[in-house]
Tab-separated table of C-alpha atoms and ligand atoms in Angstrom:
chain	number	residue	atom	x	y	z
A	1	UNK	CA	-32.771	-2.443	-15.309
A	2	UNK	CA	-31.151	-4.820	-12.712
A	3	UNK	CA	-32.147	-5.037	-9.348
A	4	UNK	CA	-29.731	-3.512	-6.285
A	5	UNK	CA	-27.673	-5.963	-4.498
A	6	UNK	CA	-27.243	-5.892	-0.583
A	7	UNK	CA	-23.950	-6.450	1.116
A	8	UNK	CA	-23.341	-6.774	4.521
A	9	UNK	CA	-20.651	-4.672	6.300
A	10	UNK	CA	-18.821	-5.243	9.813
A	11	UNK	CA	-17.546	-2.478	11.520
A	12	UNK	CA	-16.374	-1.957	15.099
A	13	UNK	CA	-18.079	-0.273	18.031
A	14	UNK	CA	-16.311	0.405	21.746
A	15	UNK	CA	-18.012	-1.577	24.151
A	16	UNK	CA	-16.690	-0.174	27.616
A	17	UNK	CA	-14.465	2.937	27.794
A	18	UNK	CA	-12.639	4.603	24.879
A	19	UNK	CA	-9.483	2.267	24.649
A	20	UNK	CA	-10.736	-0.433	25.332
A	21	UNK	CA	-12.022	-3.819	22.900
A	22	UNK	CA	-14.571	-3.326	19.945
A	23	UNK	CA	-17.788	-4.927	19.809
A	24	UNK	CA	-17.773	-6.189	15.824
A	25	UNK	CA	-21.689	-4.788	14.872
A	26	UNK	CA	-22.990	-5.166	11.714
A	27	UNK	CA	-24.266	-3.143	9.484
A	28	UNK	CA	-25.562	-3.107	5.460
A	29	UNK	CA	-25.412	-1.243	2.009
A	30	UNK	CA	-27.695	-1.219	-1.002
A	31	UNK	CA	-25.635	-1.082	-4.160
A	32	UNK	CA	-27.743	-0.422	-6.810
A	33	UNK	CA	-26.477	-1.465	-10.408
A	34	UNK	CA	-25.135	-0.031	-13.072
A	35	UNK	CA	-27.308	1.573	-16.064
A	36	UNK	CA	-26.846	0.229	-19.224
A	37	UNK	CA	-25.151	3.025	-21.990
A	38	UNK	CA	-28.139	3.745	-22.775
A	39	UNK	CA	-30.044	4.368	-19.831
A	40	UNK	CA	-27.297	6.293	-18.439
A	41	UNK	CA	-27.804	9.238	-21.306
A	42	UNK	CA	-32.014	9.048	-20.303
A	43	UNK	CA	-30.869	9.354	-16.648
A	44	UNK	CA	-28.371	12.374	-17.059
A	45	UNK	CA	-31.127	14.202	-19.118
A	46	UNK	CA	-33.919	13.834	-16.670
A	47	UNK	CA	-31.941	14.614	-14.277
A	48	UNK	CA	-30.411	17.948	-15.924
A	49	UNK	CA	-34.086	19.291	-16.130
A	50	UNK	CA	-35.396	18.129	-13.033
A	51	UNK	CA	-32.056	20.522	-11.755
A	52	UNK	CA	-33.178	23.399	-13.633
A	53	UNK	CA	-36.951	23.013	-12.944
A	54	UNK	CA	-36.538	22.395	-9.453
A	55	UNK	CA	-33.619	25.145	-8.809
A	56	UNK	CA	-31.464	22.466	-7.232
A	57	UNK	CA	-28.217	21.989	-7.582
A	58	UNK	CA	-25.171	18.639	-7.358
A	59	UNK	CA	-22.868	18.762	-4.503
A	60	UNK	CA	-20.753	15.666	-4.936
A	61	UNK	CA	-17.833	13.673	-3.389
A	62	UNK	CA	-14.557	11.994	-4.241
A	63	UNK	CA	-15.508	9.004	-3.855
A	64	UNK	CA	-19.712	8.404	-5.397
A	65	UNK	CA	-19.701	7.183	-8.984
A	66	UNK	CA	-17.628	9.266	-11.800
A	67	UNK	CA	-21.156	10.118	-13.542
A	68	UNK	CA	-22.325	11.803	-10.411
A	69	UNK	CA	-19.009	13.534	-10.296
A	70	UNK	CA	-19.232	14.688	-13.667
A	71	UNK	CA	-22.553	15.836	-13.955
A	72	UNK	CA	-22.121	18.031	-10.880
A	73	UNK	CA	-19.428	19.741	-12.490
A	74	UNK	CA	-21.397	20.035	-15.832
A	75	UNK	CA	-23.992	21.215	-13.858
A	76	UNK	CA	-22.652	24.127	-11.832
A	77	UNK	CA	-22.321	21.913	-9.044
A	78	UNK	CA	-19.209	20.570	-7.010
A	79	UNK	CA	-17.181	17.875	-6.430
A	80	UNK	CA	-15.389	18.318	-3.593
A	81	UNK	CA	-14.051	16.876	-0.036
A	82	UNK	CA	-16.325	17.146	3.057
A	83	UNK	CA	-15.312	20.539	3.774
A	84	UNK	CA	-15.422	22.346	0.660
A	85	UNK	CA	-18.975	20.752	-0.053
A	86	UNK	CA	-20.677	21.744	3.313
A	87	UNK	CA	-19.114	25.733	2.243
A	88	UNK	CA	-20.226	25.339	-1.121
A	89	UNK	CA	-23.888	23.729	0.135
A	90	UNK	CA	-24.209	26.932	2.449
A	91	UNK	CA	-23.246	29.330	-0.044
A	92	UNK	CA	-25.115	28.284	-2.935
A	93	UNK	CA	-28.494	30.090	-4.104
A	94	UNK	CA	-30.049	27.271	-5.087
A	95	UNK	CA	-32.810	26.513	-2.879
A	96	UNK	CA	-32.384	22.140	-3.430
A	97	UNK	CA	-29.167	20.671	-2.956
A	98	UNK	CA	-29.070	17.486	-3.860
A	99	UNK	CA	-25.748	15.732	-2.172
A	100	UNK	CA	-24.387	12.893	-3.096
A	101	UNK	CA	-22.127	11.066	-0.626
A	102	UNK	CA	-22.664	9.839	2.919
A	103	UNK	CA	-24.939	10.499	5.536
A	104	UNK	CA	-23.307	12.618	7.885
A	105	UNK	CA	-23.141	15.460	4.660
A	106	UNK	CA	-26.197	15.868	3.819
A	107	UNK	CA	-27.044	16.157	7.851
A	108	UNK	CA	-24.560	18.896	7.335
A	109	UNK	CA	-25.607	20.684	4.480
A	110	UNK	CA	-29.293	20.456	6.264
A	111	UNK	CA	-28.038	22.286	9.860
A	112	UNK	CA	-26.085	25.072	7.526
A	113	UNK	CA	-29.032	25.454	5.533
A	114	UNK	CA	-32.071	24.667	7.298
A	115	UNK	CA	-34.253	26.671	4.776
A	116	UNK	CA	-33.456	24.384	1.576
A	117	UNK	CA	-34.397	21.609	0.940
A	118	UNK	CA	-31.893	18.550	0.888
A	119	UNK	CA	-31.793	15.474	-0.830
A	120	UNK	CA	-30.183	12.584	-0.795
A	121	UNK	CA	-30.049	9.390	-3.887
A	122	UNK	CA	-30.216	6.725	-0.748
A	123	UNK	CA	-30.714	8.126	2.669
A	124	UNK	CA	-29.076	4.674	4.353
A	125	UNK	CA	-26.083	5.719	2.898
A	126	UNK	CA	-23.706	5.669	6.349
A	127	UNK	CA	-20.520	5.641	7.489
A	128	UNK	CA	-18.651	3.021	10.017
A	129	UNK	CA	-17.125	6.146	12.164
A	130	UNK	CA	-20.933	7.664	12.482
A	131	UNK	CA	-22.129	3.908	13.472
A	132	UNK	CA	-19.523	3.564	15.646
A	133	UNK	CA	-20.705	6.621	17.616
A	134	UNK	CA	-23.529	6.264	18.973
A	135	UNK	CA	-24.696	9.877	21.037
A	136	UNK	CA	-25.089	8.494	24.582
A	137	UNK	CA	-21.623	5.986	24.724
A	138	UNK	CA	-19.962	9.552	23.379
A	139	UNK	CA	-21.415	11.901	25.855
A	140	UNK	CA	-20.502	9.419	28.748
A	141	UNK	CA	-16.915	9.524	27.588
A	142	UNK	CA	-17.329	13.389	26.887
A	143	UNK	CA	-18.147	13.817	30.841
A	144	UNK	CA	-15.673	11.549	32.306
A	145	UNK	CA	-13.187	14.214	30.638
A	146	UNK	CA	-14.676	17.759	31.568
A	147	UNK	CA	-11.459	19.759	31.519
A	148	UNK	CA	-11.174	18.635	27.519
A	149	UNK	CA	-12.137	20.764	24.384
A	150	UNK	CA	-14.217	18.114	22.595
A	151	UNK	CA	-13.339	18.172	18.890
A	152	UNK	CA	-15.150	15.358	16.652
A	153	UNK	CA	-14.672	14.274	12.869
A	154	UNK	CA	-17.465	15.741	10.122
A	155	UNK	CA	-18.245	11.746	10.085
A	156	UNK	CA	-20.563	11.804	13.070
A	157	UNK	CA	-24.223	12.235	13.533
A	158	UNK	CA	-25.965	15.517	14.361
A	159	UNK	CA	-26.215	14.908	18.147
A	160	UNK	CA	-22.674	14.293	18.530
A	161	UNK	CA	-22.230	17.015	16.867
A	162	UNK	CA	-23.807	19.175	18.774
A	163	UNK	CA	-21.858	17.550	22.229
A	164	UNK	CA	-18.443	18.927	20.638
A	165	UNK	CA	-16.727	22.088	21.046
A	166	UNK	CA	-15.005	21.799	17.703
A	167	UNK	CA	-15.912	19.764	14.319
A	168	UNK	CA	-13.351	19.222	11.820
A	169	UNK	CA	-12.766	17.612	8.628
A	170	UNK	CA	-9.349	16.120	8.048
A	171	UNK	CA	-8.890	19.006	5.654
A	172	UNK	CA	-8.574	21.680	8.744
A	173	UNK	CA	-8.076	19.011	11.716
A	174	UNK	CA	-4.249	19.309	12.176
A	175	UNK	CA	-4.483	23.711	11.954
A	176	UNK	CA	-7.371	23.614	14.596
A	177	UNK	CA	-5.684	20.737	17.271
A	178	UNK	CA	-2.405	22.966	16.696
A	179	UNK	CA	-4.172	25.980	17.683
A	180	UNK	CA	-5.687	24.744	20.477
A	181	UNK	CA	-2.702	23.023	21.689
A	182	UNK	CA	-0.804	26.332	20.871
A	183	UNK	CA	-3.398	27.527	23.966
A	184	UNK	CA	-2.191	25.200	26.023
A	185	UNK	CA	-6.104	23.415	25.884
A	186	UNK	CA	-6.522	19.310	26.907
A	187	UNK	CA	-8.290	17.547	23.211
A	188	UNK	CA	-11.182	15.004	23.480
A	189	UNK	CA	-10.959	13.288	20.312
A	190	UNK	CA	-13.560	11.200	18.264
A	191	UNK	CA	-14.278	9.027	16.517
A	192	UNK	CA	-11.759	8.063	14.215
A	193	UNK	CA	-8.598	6.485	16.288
A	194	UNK	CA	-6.165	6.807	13.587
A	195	UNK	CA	-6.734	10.357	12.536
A	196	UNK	CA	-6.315	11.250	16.355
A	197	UNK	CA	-3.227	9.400	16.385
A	198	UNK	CA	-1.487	10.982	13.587
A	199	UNK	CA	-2.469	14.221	15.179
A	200	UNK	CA	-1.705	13.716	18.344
A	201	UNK	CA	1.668	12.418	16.677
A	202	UNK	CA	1.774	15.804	14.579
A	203	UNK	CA	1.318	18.328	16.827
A	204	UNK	CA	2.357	16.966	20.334
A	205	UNK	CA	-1.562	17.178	22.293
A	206	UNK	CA	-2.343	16.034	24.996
A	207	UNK	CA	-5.581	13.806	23.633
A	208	UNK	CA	-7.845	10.916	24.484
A	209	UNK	CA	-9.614	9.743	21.945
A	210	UNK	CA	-12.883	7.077	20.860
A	211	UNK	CA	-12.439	4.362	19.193
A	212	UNK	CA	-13.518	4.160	15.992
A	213	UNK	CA	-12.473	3.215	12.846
A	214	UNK	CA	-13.240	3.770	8.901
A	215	UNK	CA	-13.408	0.574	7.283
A	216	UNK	CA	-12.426	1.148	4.067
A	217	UNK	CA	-9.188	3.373	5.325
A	218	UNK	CA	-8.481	0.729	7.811
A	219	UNK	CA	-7.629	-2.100	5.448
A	220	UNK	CA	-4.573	-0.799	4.044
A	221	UNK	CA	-1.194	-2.546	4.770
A	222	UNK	CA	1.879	-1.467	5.486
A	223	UNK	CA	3.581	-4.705	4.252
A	224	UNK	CA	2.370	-5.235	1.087
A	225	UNK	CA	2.537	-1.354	0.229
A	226	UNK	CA	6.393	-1.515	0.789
A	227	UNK	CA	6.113	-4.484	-1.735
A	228	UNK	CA	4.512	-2.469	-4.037
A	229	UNK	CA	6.840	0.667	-3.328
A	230	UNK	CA	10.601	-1.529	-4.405
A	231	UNK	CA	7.878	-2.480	-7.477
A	232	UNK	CA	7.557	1.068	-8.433
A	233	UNK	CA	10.302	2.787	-6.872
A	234	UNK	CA	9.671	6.540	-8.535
A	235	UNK	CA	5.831	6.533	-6.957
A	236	UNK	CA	4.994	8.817	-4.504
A	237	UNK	CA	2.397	7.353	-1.940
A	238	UNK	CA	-0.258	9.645	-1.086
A	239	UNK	CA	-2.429	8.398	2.022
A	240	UNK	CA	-5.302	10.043	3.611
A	241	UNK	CA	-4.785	10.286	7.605
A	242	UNK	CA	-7.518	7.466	8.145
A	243	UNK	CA	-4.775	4.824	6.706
A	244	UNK	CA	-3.187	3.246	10.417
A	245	UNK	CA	-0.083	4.844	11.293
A	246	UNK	CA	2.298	2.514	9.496
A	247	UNK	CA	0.812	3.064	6.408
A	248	UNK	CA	1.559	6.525	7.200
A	249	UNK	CA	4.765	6.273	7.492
A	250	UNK	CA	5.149	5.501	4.842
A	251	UNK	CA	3.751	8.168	2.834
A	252	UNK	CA	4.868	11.131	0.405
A	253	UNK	CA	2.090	13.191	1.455
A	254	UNK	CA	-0.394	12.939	3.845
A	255	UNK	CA	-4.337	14.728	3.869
A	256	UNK	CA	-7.555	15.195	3.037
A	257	UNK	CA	-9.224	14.517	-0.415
A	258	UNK	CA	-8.221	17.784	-1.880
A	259	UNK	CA	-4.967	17.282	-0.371
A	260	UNK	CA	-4.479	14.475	-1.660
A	261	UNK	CA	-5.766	15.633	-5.564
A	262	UNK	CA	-3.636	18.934	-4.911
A	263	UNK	CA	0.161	16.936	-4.367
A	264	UNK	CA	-0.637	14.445	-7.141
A	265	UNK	CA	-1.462	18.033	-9.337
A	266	UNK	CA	2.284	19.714	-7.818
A	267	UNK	CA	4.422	16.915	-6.983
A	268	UNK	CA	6.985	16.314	-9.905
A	269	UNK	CA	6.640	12.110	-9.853
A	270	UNK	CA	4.818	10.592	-12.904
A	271	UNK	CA	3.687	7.328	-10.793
A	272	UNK	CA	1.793	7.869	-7.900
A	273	UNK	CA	0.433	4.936	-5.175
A	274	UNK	CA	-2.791	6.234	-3.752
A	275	UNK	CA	-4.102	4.822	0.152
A	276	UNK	CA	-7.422	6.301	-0.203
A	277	UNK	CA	-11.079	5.292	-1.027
A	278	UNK	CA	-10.750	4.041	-4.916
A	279	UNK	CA	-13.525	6.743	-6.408
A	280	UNK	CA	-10.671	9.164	-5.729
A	281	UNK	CA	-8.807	7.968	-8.997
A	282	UNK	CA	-11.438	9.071	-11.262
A	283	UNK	CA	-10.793	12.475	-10.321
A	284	UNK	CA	-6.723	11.930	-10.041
A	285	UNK	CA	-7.587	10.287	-13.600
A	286	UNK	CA	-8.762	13.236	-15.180
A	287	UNK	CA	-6.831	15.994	-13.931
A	288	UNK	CA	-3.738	14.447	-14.451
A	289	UNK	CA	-3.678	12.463	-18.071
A	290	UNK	CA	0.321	12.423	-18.022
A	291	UNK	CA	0.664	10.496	-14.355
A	292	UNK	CA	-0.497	6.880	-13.521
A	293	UNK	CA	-2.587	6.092	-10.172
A	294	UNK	CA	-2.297	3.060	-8.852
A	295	UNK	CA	-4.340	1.700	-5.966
A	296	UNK	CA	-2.542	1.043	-2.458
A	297	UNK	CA	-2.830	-2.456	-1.007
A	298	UNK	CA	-5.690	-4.250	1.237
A	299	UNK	CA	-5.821	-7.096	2.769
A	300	UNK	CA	-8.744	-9.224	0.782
A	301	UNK	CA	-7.007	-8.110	-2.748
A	302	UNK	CA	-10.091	-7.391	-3.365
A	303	UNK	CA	-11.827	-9.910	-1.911
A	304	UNK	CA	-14.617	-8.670	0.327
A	305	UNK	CA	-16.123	-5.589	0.350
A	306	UNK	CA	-14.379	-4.421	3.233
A	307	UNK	CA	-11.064	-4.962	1.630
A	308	UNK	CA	-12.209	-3.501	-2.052
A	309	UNK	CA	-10.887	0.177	-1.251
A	310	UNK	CA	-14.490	1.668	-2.095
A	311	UNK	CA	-17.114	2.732	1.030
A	312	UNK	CA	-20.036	0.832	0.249
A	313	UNK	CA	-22.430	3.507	1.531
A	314	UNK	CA	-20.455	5.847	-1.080
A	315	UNK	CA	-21.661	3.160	-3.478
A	316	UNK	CA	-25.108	3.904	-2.592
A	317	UNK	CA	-25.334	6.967	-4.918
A	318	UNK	CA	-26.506	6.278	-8.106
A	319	UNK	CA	-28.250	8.638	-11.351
A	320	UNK	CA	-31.284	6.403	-10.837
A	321	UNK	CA	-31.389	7.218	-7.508
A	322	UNK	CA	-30.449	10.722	-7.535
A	323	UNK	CA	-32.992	11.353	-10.645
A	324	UNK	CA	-35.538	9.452	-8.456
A	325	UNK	CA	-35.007	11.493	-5.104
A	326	UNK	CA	-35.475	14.934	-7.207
A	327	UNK	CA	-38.606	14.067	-9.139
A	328	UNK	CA	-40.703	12.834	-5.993
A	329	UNK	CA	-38.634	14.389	-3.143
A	330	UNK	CA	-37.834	11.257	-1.523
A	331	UNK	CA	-34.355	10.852	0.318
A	332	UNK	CA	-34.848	14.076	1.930
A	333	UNK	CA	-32.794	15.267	4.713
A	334	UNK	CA	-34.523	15.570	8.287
A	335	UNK	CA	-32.969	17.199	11.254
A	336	UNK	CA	-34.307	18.280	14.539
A	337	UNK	CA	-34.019	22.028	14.384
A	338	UNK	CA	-33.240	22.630	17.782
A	339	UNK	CA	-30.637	19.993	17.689
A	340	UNK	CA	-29.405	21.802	14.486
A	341	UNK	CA	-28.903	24.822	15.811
A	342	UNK	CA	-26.902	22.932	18.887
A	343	UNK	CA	-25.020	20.966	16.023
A	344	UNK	CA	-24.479	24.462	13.911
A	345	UNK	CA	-22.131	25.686	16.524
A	346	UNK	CA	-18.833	23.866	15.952
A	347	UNK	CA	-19.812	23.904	12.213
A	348	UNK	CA	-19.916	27.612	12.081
A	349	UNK	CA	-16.452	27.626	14.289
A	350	UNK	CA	-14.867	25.066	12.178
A	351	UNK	CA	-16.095	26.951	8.729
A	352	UNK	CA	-15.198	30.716	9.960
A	353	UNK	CA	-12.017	29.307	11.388
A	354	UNK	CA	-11.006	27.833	7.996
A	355	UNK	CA	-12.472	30.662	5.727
A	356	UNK	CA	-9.083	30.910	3.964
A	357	UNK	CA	-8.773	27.246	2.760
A	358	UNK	CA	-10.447	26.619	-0.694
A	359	UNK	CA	-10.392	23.727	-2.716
A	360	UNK	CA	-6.939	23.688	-4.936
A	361	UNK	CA	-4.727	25.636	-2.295
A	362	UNK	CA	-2.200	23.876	-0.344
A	363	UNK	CA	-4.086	23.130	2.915
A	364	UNK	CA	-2.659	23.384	6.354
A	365	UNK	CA	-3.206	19.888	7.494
A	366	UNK	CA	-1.432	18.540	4.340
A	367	UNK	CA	1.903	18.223	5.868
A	368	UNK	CA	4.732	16.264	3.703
A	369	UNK	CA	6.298	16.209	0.579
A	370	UNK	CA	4.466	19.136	-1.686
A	371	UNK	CA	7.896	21.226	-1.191
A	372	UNK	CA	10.345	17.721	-1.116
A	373	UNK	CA	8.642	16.996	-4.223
B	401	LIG	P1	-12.546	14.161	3.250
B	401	LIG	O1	-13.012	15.125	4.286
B	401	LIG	O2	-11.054	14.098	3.115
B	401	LIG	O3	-13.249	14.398	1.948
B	401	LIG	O4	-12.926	12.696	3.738
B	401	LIG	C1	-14.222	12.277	3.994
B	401	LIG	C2	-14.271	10.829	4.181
B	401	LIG	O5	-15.300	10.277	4.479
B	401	LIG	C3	-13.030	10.074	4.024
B	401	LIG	O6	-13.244	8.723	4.182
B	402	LIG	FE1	-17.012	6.669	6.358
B	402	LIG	FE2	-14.819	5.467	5.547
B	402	LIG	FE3	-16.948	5.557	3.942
B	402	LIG	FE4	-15.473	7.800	4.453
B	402	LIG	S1	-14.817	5.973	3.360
B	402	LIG	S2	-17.716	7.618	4.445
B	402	LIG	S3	-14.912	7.436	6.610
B	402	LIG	S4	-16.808	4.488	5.923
């Protein structure tokens, strides 16, 4: 087999106070390559009896490679968003779960769980809004602001996690801000700046928020997307709230994953433009033969792996690695249990707050153009 190939990724990092410039860090990504036909049917059948002899089971997202969305299906697994896998990780008997995404999930499925075991195909596997958090910098800006309800994105580490009063997932993040708005409460935001923007824009909050960014979201562009748009003047655009706020606007629909897969599934349009991580189309793809996908605009055209619409870290997650990490037990997920129970808290609020939302309704947060359809 061919060897993995390393690519390095920038992302940004607040240097002084929320608000103020990035520091550009740098970060990197294994991509490992792609099995051959062949050694993709040997890999799917080790790794359907190393499931069954190790009672583990898939929990997959969006945006890892099709054949790790497919054989989670196949295998009584899921393939989900970032909330509906942490439920389904939780709920499952299996006593393995073996998650294939970024970081910052399989963290969660270990504080929900602490009991099973978790594994990951590459444990590097990160995320530039996690990076771009780093625990101290966030509790500093947390205690400058101590009449705010902190509320931070899934895509953080552990210990911020367990510094917030609320976690969300952009599946639930507009219902929960709302509510506590509705309560007249003051919102600490993090990480992601332009998911706090198009909340604060939705529901009116007072909020401060960090700085972050996701790179992959980040590179979309408003310009070239209206190009695209008098191109194909029947699409819909679907964008997921990390897009910036002109690509927003100018969107059919707006939300999570699932969101996202749910108004392509209802609205009436047969074209759709899509502003979200490119391993979303496989899924888009499948469930919907009869419509066509096509990929929203970035800057690079393609050009650098910043600019190529796919996370690199989701890229991480290969059968190779994922048949690897259940035969020996390596990738496995490690957190401080006292921390985890700390980090459990706005978990368990965000999950018992949300109990009503499963994968295929119309979520709360997803707020335009399912009914103008
Ligand atoms: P979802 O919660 O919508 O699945 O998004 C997770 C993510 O990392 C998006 O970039
Ligand atoms: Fe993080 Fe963006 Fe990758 Fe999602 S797509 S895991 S937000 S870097």
């Amino acid at each position: 087999m061919a060897s993995s190939f390393v690519i390095d990724v920038d992302y940004e990092q607040p240097v002084a106070e929320a608000g103020s410039a990035c520091d550009t860090r740098h970060a990197w990504a294994r991509v490992p390559p792609e099995p051959s036909p062949d050694e993709r049917i040997a890999l799917k059948e080790r790794i359907r009896r190393l499931l069954r002899e190790r009672n583990a089971v898939m929990v997959s997202h969006f945006y890892v490679h099709p054949d790790l969305q497919d054989l989670a299906e196949e295998t009584g697994g899921i393939v989900s968003d970032s909330l509906e896998m942490a439920r389904f990780g939780r709920d499952h008997a299996a006593q393995t779960l073996v998650v294939s995404g970024v970081r910052f999930m399989g963290e969660t499925a270990k504080i929900l769980s602490p009991e099973k075991r978790v594994l990951m195909p590459d444990l590097d596997a990160n995320c530039s809004l996690d990076l771009g958090c780093p625990v101290d910098e966030f509790s500093a800006f947390c205690d400058q602001h101590p009449d705010r309800t902190v509320v931070v994105y899934a895509n953080t580490s552990a210990a911020v996690k367990a510094r917030a009063d609320w976690l969300v997932t952009s599946s639930c993040a507009l219902d929960v801000v709302s509510a506590l708005h509705a309560q007249g409460r003051k919102i600490l935001w993090g990480p992601d700046r332009h998911l706090g923007d198009y909340i604060q824009r939705q529901t009116g909050a007072d909020m401060v928020s960090w700085n972050g960014v996701c790179i992959v979201h980040d590179e979309f562009k408003a310009l070239e997307l209206e190009l695209l748009k008098k191109a194909h003047p029947a699409a819909k655009v679907l964008v997921h709230p990390e897009s910036p706020a002109d690509v927003i606007a100018l969107a059919d629909a707006v939300g999570s994953t699932s969101a996202i897969l749910n108004a392509a599934r209802r609205m009436d349009a047969k074209e759709f433009i899509v502003a979200t991580d490119s391993g979303m189309l496989h899924k888009l793809r499948t469930l919907n033969p009869e419509k066509t996908f096509i990929e929203a605009p970035t800057a690079g055209n393609g050009g650098t792996c910043k600019s190529c619409a796919h996370c690199p870290w989701m890229a991480m997650n290969g059968l190779a690695e994922l048949a690897n990490a259940l035969e020996t037990g390596a990738g496995e997920i490690q957190v401080d249990p006292a921390l985890g129970l700390q980090a459990r808290v706005p978990i368990d609020r965000m999950l018992a707050s949300t109990a009503g939302l499963k994968n295929g309704q119309a979520p709360g947060s997803l707020v335009a153009g399912i009914g103008a359809a």
